Amino acid sequence: MALDIEALSVRFEEQLRRVAVADSPFVTEVAGHLIAAGGKRFRPQLVYLASEFGGGATEEDLLRAALVMELTHVASLYHDDVMDEAELRRSAPSANSRWGNSIAILTGDYLFAKASILVADLGTDFVRLQAQTFTRLVQGQIAETLGPAQGEPPLQHYLQVIADKTGSLIAASALFGAMVAGASQEIQDALAAYGEEVGLVFQLSDDIIDITSDVTGKTPGTDLREGVPTLPTLLLADSQDPADQPLKDLLAGDLSDDAALVEALTALRSHPVIERSRAQVRHHASLARQHLGPLPDGEAKQLLLQVCDDLVERSA
């Protein structure tokens, strides 16, 4: 590959910490809280890979595009944690649990503003795309808060929520990389469609992991205990089999007791909805792979395909 992604990643971390610095030491501390906690940096990596399909981008523009995407993502996490009343994020106390909801919300706003300053230097097309992405993030959060409209299938509602909250930013990351490198419109469209599907695969595989995995570092059943809708529980809710009613009743009850949670997890792990959920993950991963068809063969394309394989594997 033409890009030295490892060297880019080192520079990216330096600039990410620097861009969060504010005039106030307190704001600097809070804004750097989640950044210091680390993360997969999946969106910046996607920016780099997507840029390989264009005529080339300056390293500065590439880093700026990656910073815009990661800052937008991190900013949304501050807001998400307030909405979810989360106590932990990336194994560290969440900003809202440490400093309160108001500070967490304002810090998210601050990081969004920082991203907006950076994106302005990339041009109006990038500003428009970031604004469109931000619009979808907010709409997705509102839709999740309100729940399905009357007559709207809950699973359909859920898939749209995660498309807006997760897929939009992953798609924008791929599109940012392609745009900054001057890729053709066909390549841009293909990468954006790929990112949308990968976003779904990412979240749906997480849904399965919440129930099935004991080795990811995430406490199993976190979403289950909090009553957060996930793909397996929504599929179970659609079941018309009377034999599923006791498990439905168990999930609808109080799972704050550890014994009740273990009982629910054990029952779900052996239930057919887990395999049906994995089939959904495989389906969306297959769609993502298909969208990569117009891309020229090479290491960058192979790595994008590998992302799909890895996400399917993690939920197997």
Short mmCIF file of C-alpha atoms in Angstrom, two decimals, residues 80 84 133 135-149 152-169 196 199-200 203-204 207 228-230 234:
data_model
loop_
_atom_site.label_atom_id
_atom_site.label_comp_id
_atom_site.label_asym_id
_atom_site.label_seq_id
_atom_site.Cartn_x
_atom_site.Cartn_y
_atom_site.Cartn_z
CA ASP A 80 -25.08 8.76 24.09
CA ASP A 84 -28.28 5.87 28.31
CA THR A 133 -24.19 12.85 9.05
CA THR A 135 -28.44 15.19 11.20
CA ARG A 136 -28.78 11.43 10.92
CA LEU A 137 -27.02 10.87 14.25
CA VAL A 138 -29.50 13.15 16.00
CA GLN A 139 -32.51 11.71 14.20
CA GLY A 140 -31.39 8.21 15.12
CA GLN A 141 -31.03 9.14 18.78
CA ILE A 142 -34.46 10.79 18.84
CA ALA A 143 -36.05 7.79 17.12
CA GLU A 144 -34.41 5.45 19.63
CA THR A 145 -35.70 7.57 22.51
CA LEU A 146 -39.27 7.70 21.18
CA GLY A 147 -39.44 4.06 20.14
CA PRO A 148 -41.45 2.67 17.20
CA ALA A 149 -44.43 4.65 15.95
CA GLU A 152 -44.30 0.37 12.87
CA PRO A 153 -42.58 -3.02 13.18
CA PRO A 154 -40.09 -2.78 16.08
CA LEU A 155 -37.35 -4.62 14.16
CA GLN A 156 -37.69 -2.30 11.16
CA HIS A 157 -37.53 0.69 13.53
CA TYR A 158 -34.43 -0.70 15.21
CA LEU A 159 -32.58 -1.30 11.95
CA GLN A 160 -33.26 2.30 10.90
CA VAL A 161 -32.03 3.58 14.27
CA ILE A 162 -28.71 1.76 14.00
CA ALA A 163 -28.38 2.77 10.35
CA ASP A 164 -28.62 6.40 11.45
CA LYS A 165 -26.60 6.12 14.67
CA THR A 166 -23.86 3.76 13.47
CA GLY A 167 -24.03 3.25 9.73
CA SER A 168 -24.12 6.96 8.84
CA LEU A 169 -20.79 7.79 10.46
CA GLU A 196 -23.74 1.73 5.63
CA GLY A 199 -22.34 -0.16 10.33
CA LEU A 200 -25.26 -2.56 10.58
CA GLN A 203 -23.95 -3.16 15.74
CA LEU A 204 -25.78 -6.41 15.07
CA ASP A 207 -26.04 -7.40 19.91
CA VAL A 228 -32.24 -2.21 25.51
CA PRO A 229 -33.74 -3.69 22.32
CA THR A 230 -31.29 -5.86 20.37
CA LEU A 234 -36.59 -8.34 18.83
#
